[in-house]
Amino acid sequence: MMPDDHNRSTIDLSIVIPVFNEAEGILDTLDVTMRVLQEISMSHEVIIVDDGSTDGTWESLEGVAYQDQRVKLIRLSRNFGKEAAILAGLEHCRGEGVVVMDGDLQYPPELIKEMVRLWKEEGYRVVHGVKESRQKESVSRGFFARMFYALMATLSGYDLRGGTDYKLLDRSVVKHYIELPEKVRFFRGLIPWLGFRNISVPFFPANRREGRSGWSLFSLVRLGVRAICSFSSIPMQVVTILGTFMFVASLVLGLQTLYMKLSGRAVAGFATVIILLLFIGSILMVSLGLIGQYLSMIYEEVKGRPSFVIDRTRNI
């Protein structure tokens, strides 16, 4: 649940940082972020959500939280995923403005000053941090990222190219986001879906200084599939289109086979039959996979389990 209004109003700005196995770099991120917040001269808090790290992330942060009450820690009981960690931070923050950022310094904390200016002086309720270019990454990651954004724009109508989780949200936006009933969330897509007055601020992401990304290629592809299915039912309609196409193709081939038999000419070889069987079988498997993805998401929603479980907190 969100904190009471009278408690929440005592803080001007909250920073929410979800982390997973960031022991090597989170202290540097926290140090740079706190310096930026001192320059802004607003009452603030930094909420770091440890998403079930297995290294020394929590132990590294406890010492800082003990010395500075503005640093607040939430540790989840296991790794629930970044979306759940963001939600946990948003539910426990008290700021009238909330910045969500990563803990690896790939998103420059210095951008917070411009985000706050646009929010306070120009009245934007959402400020998106948008990449001017992609940081150093493997060819496969870059290919799947471009393919995901192209599919997302085509199927859902939301162009998220260059989009990140680095955003400043007004308290009213945070309130509406938390109240969304769905369990399968895609933060980067749901904030534009809410539709509040927004603006984008470009930046050049830095390469990761310490450690390595906790996202494997498989987990990124899985996230992409879930995100597309969360915002569009068109993949289900594609199954219908493929089924209609195969019906027409089978009707044509059936008439051709009947003609060949009546004319006394035998069908040459089994190559055509084998190719058709493989083609139809592949379409069936892909179709069942798409249907299964939607069913699994419905299953998660119907179960009604919480998005995360908190193990312990500091300064909350």
CSV table of C-alpha atoms in Angstrom, one decimal:
chain,number,residue,atom,x,y,z
A,1,MET,CA,0.0,0.0,0.0
A,2,MET,CA,1.1,3.6,-0.5
A,3,PRO,CA,2.1,5.7,2.5
A,4,ASP,CA,-0.4,8.1,3.9
A,5,ASP,CA,-0.7,11.5,2.2
A,6,HIS,CA,0.6,13.5,5.2
A,7,ASN,CA,3.7,11.4,5.3
A,8,ARG,CA,4.3,11.5,1.6
A,9,SER,CA,4.0,15.3,1.3
A,10,THR,CA,7.2,15.8,3.5
A,11,ILE,CA,9.4,14.7,0.6
A,12,ASP,CA,9.9,16.7,-2.7
A,13,LEU,CA,11.7,14.1,-4.7
A,14,SER,CA,12.2,10.3,-4.5
A,15,ILE,CA,14.8,8.3,-6.4
A,16,VAL,CA,13.9,4.6,-7.0
A,17,ILE,CA,16.7,2.3,-8.0
A,18,PRO,CA,16.1,-1.4,-8.6
A,19,VAL,CA,19.2,-3.5,-8.3
A,20,PHE,CA,20.3,-7.1,-8.8
A,21,ASN,CA,23.8,-8.2,-8.0
A,22,GLU,CA,25.2,-4.7,-8.3
A,23,ALA,CA,27.7,-4.9,-5.4
A,24,GLU,CA,30.6,-3.7,-7.5
A,25,GLY,CA,28.9,-0.5,-8.7
A,26,ILE,CA,25.9,0.5,-6.6
A,27,LEU,CA,28.0,2.6,-4.1
A,28,ASP,CA,29.5,4.7,-7.0
A,29,THR,CA,26.0,5.2,-8.4
A,30,LEU,CA,24.7,6.2,-5.0
A,31,ASP,CA,27.5,8.6,-4.4
A,32,VAL,CA,27.1,10.4,-7.8
A,33,THR,CA,23.3,10.5,-7.3
A,34,MET,CA,23.5,12.0,-3.8
A,35,ARG,CA,25.8,14.8,-5.1
A,36,VAL,CA,23.3,15.7,-7.8
A,37,LEU,CA,20.5,15.8,-5.3
A,38,GLN,CA,22.5,18.1,-3.1
A,39,GLU,CA,22.8,20.5,-6.1
A,40,ILE,CA,19.0,20.4,-6.7
A,41,SER,CA,18.4,21.5,-3.0
A,42,MET,CA,15.1,19.7,-2.6
A,43,SER,CA,14.1,17.4,0.2
A,44,HIS,CA,14.7,13.9,-1.1
A,45,GLU,CA,15.1,10.2,-0.4
A,46,VAL,CA,16.7,7.4,-2.3
A,47,ILE,CA,14.9,4.0,-2.3
A,48,ILE,CA,17.0,1.1,-3.4
A,49,VAL,CA,15.2,-2.2,-4.0
A,50,ASP,CA,17.4,-5.3,-3.8
A,51,ASP,CA,15.7,-7.8,-6.1
A,52,GLY,CA,17.1,-10.9,-4.4
A,53,SER,CA,20.8,-10.3,-5.0
A,54,THR,CA,23.1,-13.2,-4.3
A,55,ASP,CA,26.3,-11.1,-4.0
A,56,GLY,CA,27.1,-8.5,-1.4
A,57,THR,CA,24.8,-5.8,-2.7
A,58,TRP,CA,22.6,-5.7,0.5
A,59,GLU,CA,25.6,-5.8,2.8
A,60,SER,CA,27.3,-2.9,0.9
A,61,LEU,CA,24.1,-0.8,1.2
A,62,GLU,CA,23.4,-1.4,4.8
A,63,GLY,CA,26.4,0.6,6.0
A,64,VAL,CA,25.3,3.6,3.9
A,65,ALA,CA,21.7,3.4,5.1
A,66,TYR,CA,22.9,3.2,8.7
A,67,GLN,CA,24.8,6.5,8.3
A,68,ASP,CA,22.2,8.3,6.1
A,69,GLN,CA,18.5,8.0,6.9
A,70,ARG,CA,17.6,9.4,3.4
A,71,VAL,CA,18.9,6.1,1.9
A,72,LYS,CA,16.1,3.6,2.3
A,73,LEU,CA,16.4,-0.1,1.5
A,74,ILE,CA,14.0,-2.8,0.5
A,75,ARG,CA,15.1,-6.4,0.1
A,76,LEU,CA,12.8,-8.8,-1.8
A,77,SER,CA,12.7,-12.4,-0.6
A,78,ARG,CA,13.9,-13.6,-4.0
A,79,ASN,CA,14.4,-12.4,-7.5
A,80,PHE,CA,11.0,-11.3,-8.7
A,81,GLY,CA,12.3,-9.3,-11.7
A,82,LYS,CA,12.9,-5.7,-12.5
A,83,GLU,CA,9.2,-4.8,-13.0
A,84,ALA,CA,8.3,-6.1,-9.5
A,85,ALA,CA,11.3,-4.2,-8.0
A,86,ILE,CA,10.2,-1.0,-9.6
A,87,LEU,CA,6.6,-1.5,-8.3
A,88,ALA,CA,7.9,-2.1,-4.8
A,89,GLY,CA,9.9,1.1,-4.9
A,90,LEU,CA,7.0,3.1,-6.2
A,91,GLU,CA,4.7,1.8,-3.6
A,92,HIS,CA,7.0,2.9,-0.8
A,93,CYS,CA,8.3,6.2,-2.0
A,94,ARG,CA,7.0,9.5,-0.6
A,95,GLY,CA,8.1,12.1,-3.1
A,96,GLU,CA,5.8,14.4,-5.0
A,97,GLY,CA,8.1,13.6,-7.9
A,98,VAL,CA,9.7,10.2,-8.4
A,99,VAL,CA,12.7,9.3,-10.6
A,100,VAL,CA,13.2,5.7,-11.6
A,101,MET,CA,16.7,4.8,-12.7
A,102,ASP,CA,19.2,1.9,-12.9
A,103,GLY,CA,22.0,1.3,-10.5
A,104,ASP,CA,24.9,0.9,-13.0
A,105,LEU,CA,25.6,4.5,-14.0
A,106,GLN,CA,24.6,3.8,-17.7
A,107,TYR,CA,21.9,6.4,-17.2
A,108,PRO,CA,23.6,9.7,-16.1
A,109,PRO,CA,22.3,11.0,-12.7
A,110,GLU,CA,23.2,14.5,-13.9
A,111,LEU,CA,20.1,14.3,-16.1
A,112,ILE,CA,17.9,14.5,-13.0
A,113,LYS,CA,18.4,18.2,-12.8
A,114,GLU,CA,16.9,18.8,-16.2
A,115,MET,CA,14.1,16.3,-15.5
A,116,VAL,CA,13.2,18.2,-12.3
A,117,ARG,CA,13.2,21.6,-14.1
A,118,LEU,CA,10.8,20.3,-16.8
A,119,TRP,CA,8.5,18.9,-14.1
A,120,LYS,CA,8.6,21.9,-11.7
A,121,GLU,CA,8.8,24.8,-14.1
A,122,GLU,CA,7.1,23.6,-17.3
A,123,GLY,CA,4.4,21.3,-15.7
A,124,TYR,CA,5.2,18.0,-17.4
A,125,ARG,CA,4.0,15.1,-15.4
A,126,VAL,CA,6.2,12.5,-17.1
A,127,VAL,CA,9.7,13.1,-18.3
A,128,HIS,CA,11.2,10.3,-20.3
A,129,GLY,CA,14.9,9.7,-20.6
A,130,VAL,CA,15.5,8.6,-24.2
A,131,LYS,CA,18.8,7.1,-25.6
A,132,GLU,CA,20.4,9.0,-28.4
A,133,SER,CA,22.4,5.9,-29.2
A,134,ARG,CA,22.7,2.3,-27.8
A,135,GLN,CA,25.6,1.5,-25.5
A,136,LYS,CA,28.2,-1.2,-26.4
A,137,GLU,CA,26.4,-4.5,-26.8
A,138,SER,CA,26.6,-7.8,-28.7
A,139,VAL,CA,25.3,-8.1,-32.3
A,140,SER,CA,22.5,-10.5,-31.2
A,141,ARG,CA,21.3,-8.1,-28.4
A,142,GLY,CA,21.2,-5.2,-30.8
A,143,PHE,CA,19.3,-7.2,-33.4
A,144,PHE,CA,16.7,-8.5,-31.0
A,145,ALA,CA,16.3,-5.0,-29.5
A,146,ARG,CA,15.6,-3.4,-32.9
A,147,MET,CA,13.3,-6.2,-33.8
A,148,PHE,CA,11.3,-5.8,-30.6
A,149,TYR,CA,10.9,-2.1,-30.9
A,150,ALA,CA,9.8,-2.5,-34.6
A,151,LEU,CA,7.2,-5.2,-33.6
A,152,MET,CA,6.0,-3.1,-30.6
A,153,ALA,CA,5.4,-0.1,-32.8
A,154,THR,CA,3.7,-2.1,-35.5
A,155,LEU,CA,1.5,-4.2,-33.3
A,156,SER,CA,0.6,-1.8,-30.4
A,157,GLY,CA,1.1,1.7,-31.9
A,158,TYR,CA,3.6,2.7,-29.2
A,159,ASP,CA,7.0,3.7,-30.6
A,160,LEU,CA,9.4,3.0,-27.7
A,161,ARG,CA,12.6,3.1,-29.7
A,162,GLY,CA,15.3,4.7,-27.5
A,163,GLY,CA,12.9,4.4,-24.6
A,164,THR,CA,14.3,3.5,-21.1
A,165,ASP,CA,13.1,2.9,-17.6
A,166,TYR,CA,14.8,6.2,-16.7
A,167,LYS,CA,11.8,8.5,-16.0
A,168,LEU,CA,10.6,11.2,-13.7
A,169,LEU,CA,6.9,10.7,-12.7
A,170,ASP,CA,4.6,13.1,-10.9
A,171,ARG,CA,2.9,11.7,-7.8
A,172,SER,CA,-0.4,11.6,-9.7
A,173,VAL,CA,1.1,9.3,-12.3
A,174,VAL,CA,2.7,7.1,-9.7
A,175,LYS,CA,-0.7,6.8,-8.0
A,176,HIS,CA,-2.4,5.7,-11.2
A,177,TYR,CA,0.4,3.2,-12.1
A,178,ILE,CA,0.2,1.6,-8.7
A,179,GLU,CA,-3.6,1.2,-8.9
A,180,LEU,CA,-3.4,-0.7,-12.2
A,181,PRO,CA,-4.7,-4.2,-11.4
A,182,GLU,CA,-2.6,-6.2,-13.7
A,183,LYS,CA,0.3,-8.4,-12.4
A,184,VAL,CA,2.1,-8.8,-15.7
A,185,ARG,CA,3.6,-5.3,-16.1
A,186,PHE,CA,5.9,-3.5,-18.6
A,187,PHE,CA,6.8,-0.2,-17.0
A,188,ARG,CA,8.4,1.3,-20.1
A,189,GLY,CA,5.1,0.8,-22.0
A,190,LEU,CA,2.5,1.4,-19.3
A,191,ILE,CA,3.7,4.9,-18.5
A,192,PRO,CA,3.1,6.1,-22.1
A,193,TRP,CA,-0.2,4.2,-22.1
A,194,LEU,CA,-1.4,6.3,-19.1
A,195,GLY,CA,-1.3,9.3,-21.4
A,196,PHE,CA,-0.3,12.2,-19.1
A,197,ARG,CA,1.5,15.3,-20.5
A,198,ASN,CA,5.0,14.2,-21.2
A,199,ILE,CA,8.3,15.2,-22.8
A,200,SER,CA,11.5,13.3,-23.7
A,201,VAL,CA,15.0,14.2,-22.7
A,202,PRO,CA,17.8,12.7,-24.9
A,203,PHE,CA,21.0,11.4,-23.4
A,204,PHE,CA,24.0,9.3,-24.4
A,205,PRO,CA,24.2,6.1,-22.2
A,206,ALA,CA,27.5,5.2,-20.8
A,207,ASN,CA,28.9,1.7,-20.9
A,208,ARG,CA,28.6,-0.4,-17.7
A,209,ARG,CA,31.6,0.4,-15.4
A,210,GLU,CA,31.5,-2.6,-13.1
A,211,GLY,CA,30.1,-6.1,-13.2
A,212,ARG,CA,27.9,-7.4,-16.0
A,213,SER,CA,24.2,-7.2,-16.9
A,214,GLY,CA,21.9,-9.6,-15.1
A,215,TRP,CA,19.8,-9.9,-18.3
A,216,SER,CA,20.5,-12.9,-20.5
A,217,LEU,CA,19.5,-13.0,-24.1
A,218,PHE,CA,16.7,-15.5,-23.3
A,219,SER,CA,15.3,-13.3,-20.5
A,220,LEU,CA,15.3,-10.3,-22.8
A,221,VAL,CA,13.5,-12.2,-25.5
A,222,ARG,CA,11.0,-13.5,-22.9
A,223,LEU,CA,10.4,-9.9,-21.6
A,224,GLY,CA,9.9,-8.7,-25.2
A,225,VAL,CA,7.3,-11.4,-25.9
A,226,ARG,CA,5.4,-10.6,-22.7
A,227,ALA,CA,5.5,-6.9,-23.4
A,228,ILE,CA,4.1,-7.3,-26.9
A,229,CYS,CA,1.4,-9.6,-25.7
A,230,SER,CA,0.5,-7.2,-22.9
A,231,PHE,CA,-0.2,-4.4,-25.3
A,232,SER,CA,-1.6,-6.1,-28.4
A,233,SER,CA,-3.9,-9.0,-29.3
A,234,ILE,CA,-2.8,-8.8,-33.0
A,235,PRO,CA,-0.6,-11.9,-32.6
A,236,MET,CA,-3.7,-13.9,-31.9
A,237,GLN,CA,-5.3,-12.6,-35.0
A,238,VAL,CA,-2.2,-13.6,-37.0
A,239,VAL,CA,-3.0,-17.2,-36.0
A,240,THR,CA,-6.4,-16.8,-37.6
A,241,ILE,CA,-4.9,-15.3,-40.7
A,242,LEU,CA,-2.4,-18.2,-41.0
A,243,GLY,CA,-5.2,-20.7,-40.5
A,244,THR,CA,-7.2,-19.0,-43.3
A,245,PHE,CA,-4.2,-19.0,-45.6
A,246,MET,CA,-3.5,-22.7,-45.0
A,247,PHE,CA,-7.2,-23.5,-45.6
A,248,VAL,CA,-7.0,-21.8,-49.0
A,249,ALA,CA,-3.7,-23.4,-49.9
A,250,SER,CA,-4.9,-26.9,-48.9
A,251,LEU,CA,-8.1,-26.3,-51.0
A,252,VAL,CA,-6.0,-25.4,-54.1
A,253,LEU,CA,-3.7,-28.4,-53.6
A,254,GLY,CA,-6.6,-30.7,-53.0
A,255,LEU,CA,-8.2,-29.7,-56.3
A,256,GLN,CA,-4.9,-30.1,-58.0
A,257,THR,CA,-4.4,-33.6,-56.6
A,258,LEU,CA,-8.0,-34.5,-57.6
A,259,TYR,CA,-7.4,-33.2,-61.1
A,260,MET,CA,-4.1,-35.2,-61.4
A,261,LYS,CA,-5.8,-38.4,-60.3
A,262,LEU,CA,-8.8,-38.0,-62.6
A,263,SER,CA,-6.5,-37.3,-65.5
A,264,GLY,CA,-4.5,-40.4,-64.8
A,265,ARG,CA,-1.2,-38.7,-63.9
A,266,ALA,CA,0.4,-39.7,-60.6
A,267,VAL,CA,1.8,-37.1,-58.2
A,268,ALA,CA,5.7,-37.2,-58.5
A,269,GLY,CA,7.5,-38.1,-55.3
A,270,PHE,CA,6.9,-37.3,-51.7
A,271,ALA,CA,8.9,-34.1,-51.5
A,272,THR,CA,5.8,-31.9,-51.8
A,273,VAL,CA,4.0,-33.9,-49.1
A,274,ILE,CA,6.9,-33.7,-46.7
A,275,ILE,CA,7.4,-30.0,-47.2
A,276,LEU,CA,3.7,-29.3,-46.6
A,277,LEU,CA,3.6,-31.4,-43.5
A,278,LEU,CA,6.7,-29.6,-42.1
A,279,PHE,CA,5.2,-26.2,-43.0
A,280,ILE,CA,1.8,-26.9,-41.5
A,281,GLY,CA,3.4,-28.5,-38.4
A,282,SER,CA,5.5,-25.4,-37.9
A,283,ILE,CA,2.6,-23.0,-38.2
A,284,LEU,CA,0.6,-25.2,-35.7
A,285,MET,CA,3.4,-25.1,-33.2
A,286,VAL,CA,4.0,-21.4,-33.5
A,287,SER,CA,0.2,-20.8,-33.2
A,288,LEU,CA,0.0,-23.0,-30.1
A,289,GLY,CA,2.9,-21.1,-28.6
A,290,LEU,CA,1.2,-17.8,-29.1
A,291,ILE,CA,-2.0,-19.0,-27.6
A,292,GLY,CA,0.0,-20.6,-24.7
A,293,GLN,CA,1.7,-17.2,-24.0
A,294,TYR,CA,-1.7,-15.5,-23.7
A,295,LEU,CA,-3.1,-18.3,-21.5
A,296,SER,CA,0.0,-18.2,-19.2
A,297,MET,CA,-0.5,-14.4,-18.8
A,298,ILE,CA,-4.2,-14.9,-18.0
A,299,TYR,CA,-3.2,-17.7,-15.6
A,300,GLU,CA,-0.8,-15.3,-13.7
A,301,GLU,CA,-3.5,-12.7,-13.5
A,302,VAL,CA,-6.2,-15.1,-12.2
A,303,LYS,CA,-4.0,-16.5,-9.5
A,304,GLY,CA,-3.8,-13.1,-7.9
A,305,ARG,CA,-0.5,-13.6,-6.2
A,306,PRO,CA,1.4,-10.4,-5.1
A,307,SER,CA,4.0,-9.1,-7.5
A,308,PHE,CA,6.7,-9.3,-4.9
A,309,VAL,CA,7.3,-10.3,-1.3
A,310,ILE,CA,9.5,-8.1,1.0
A,311,ASP,CA,12.1,-9.8,3.2
A,312,ARG,CA,13.4,-6.8,5.1
A,313,THR,CA,13.7,-3.0,5.0
A,314,ARG,CA,15.9,-0.3,6.3
A,315,ASN,CA,14.8,3.3,7.1
A,316,ILE,CA,11.3,2.6,5.6
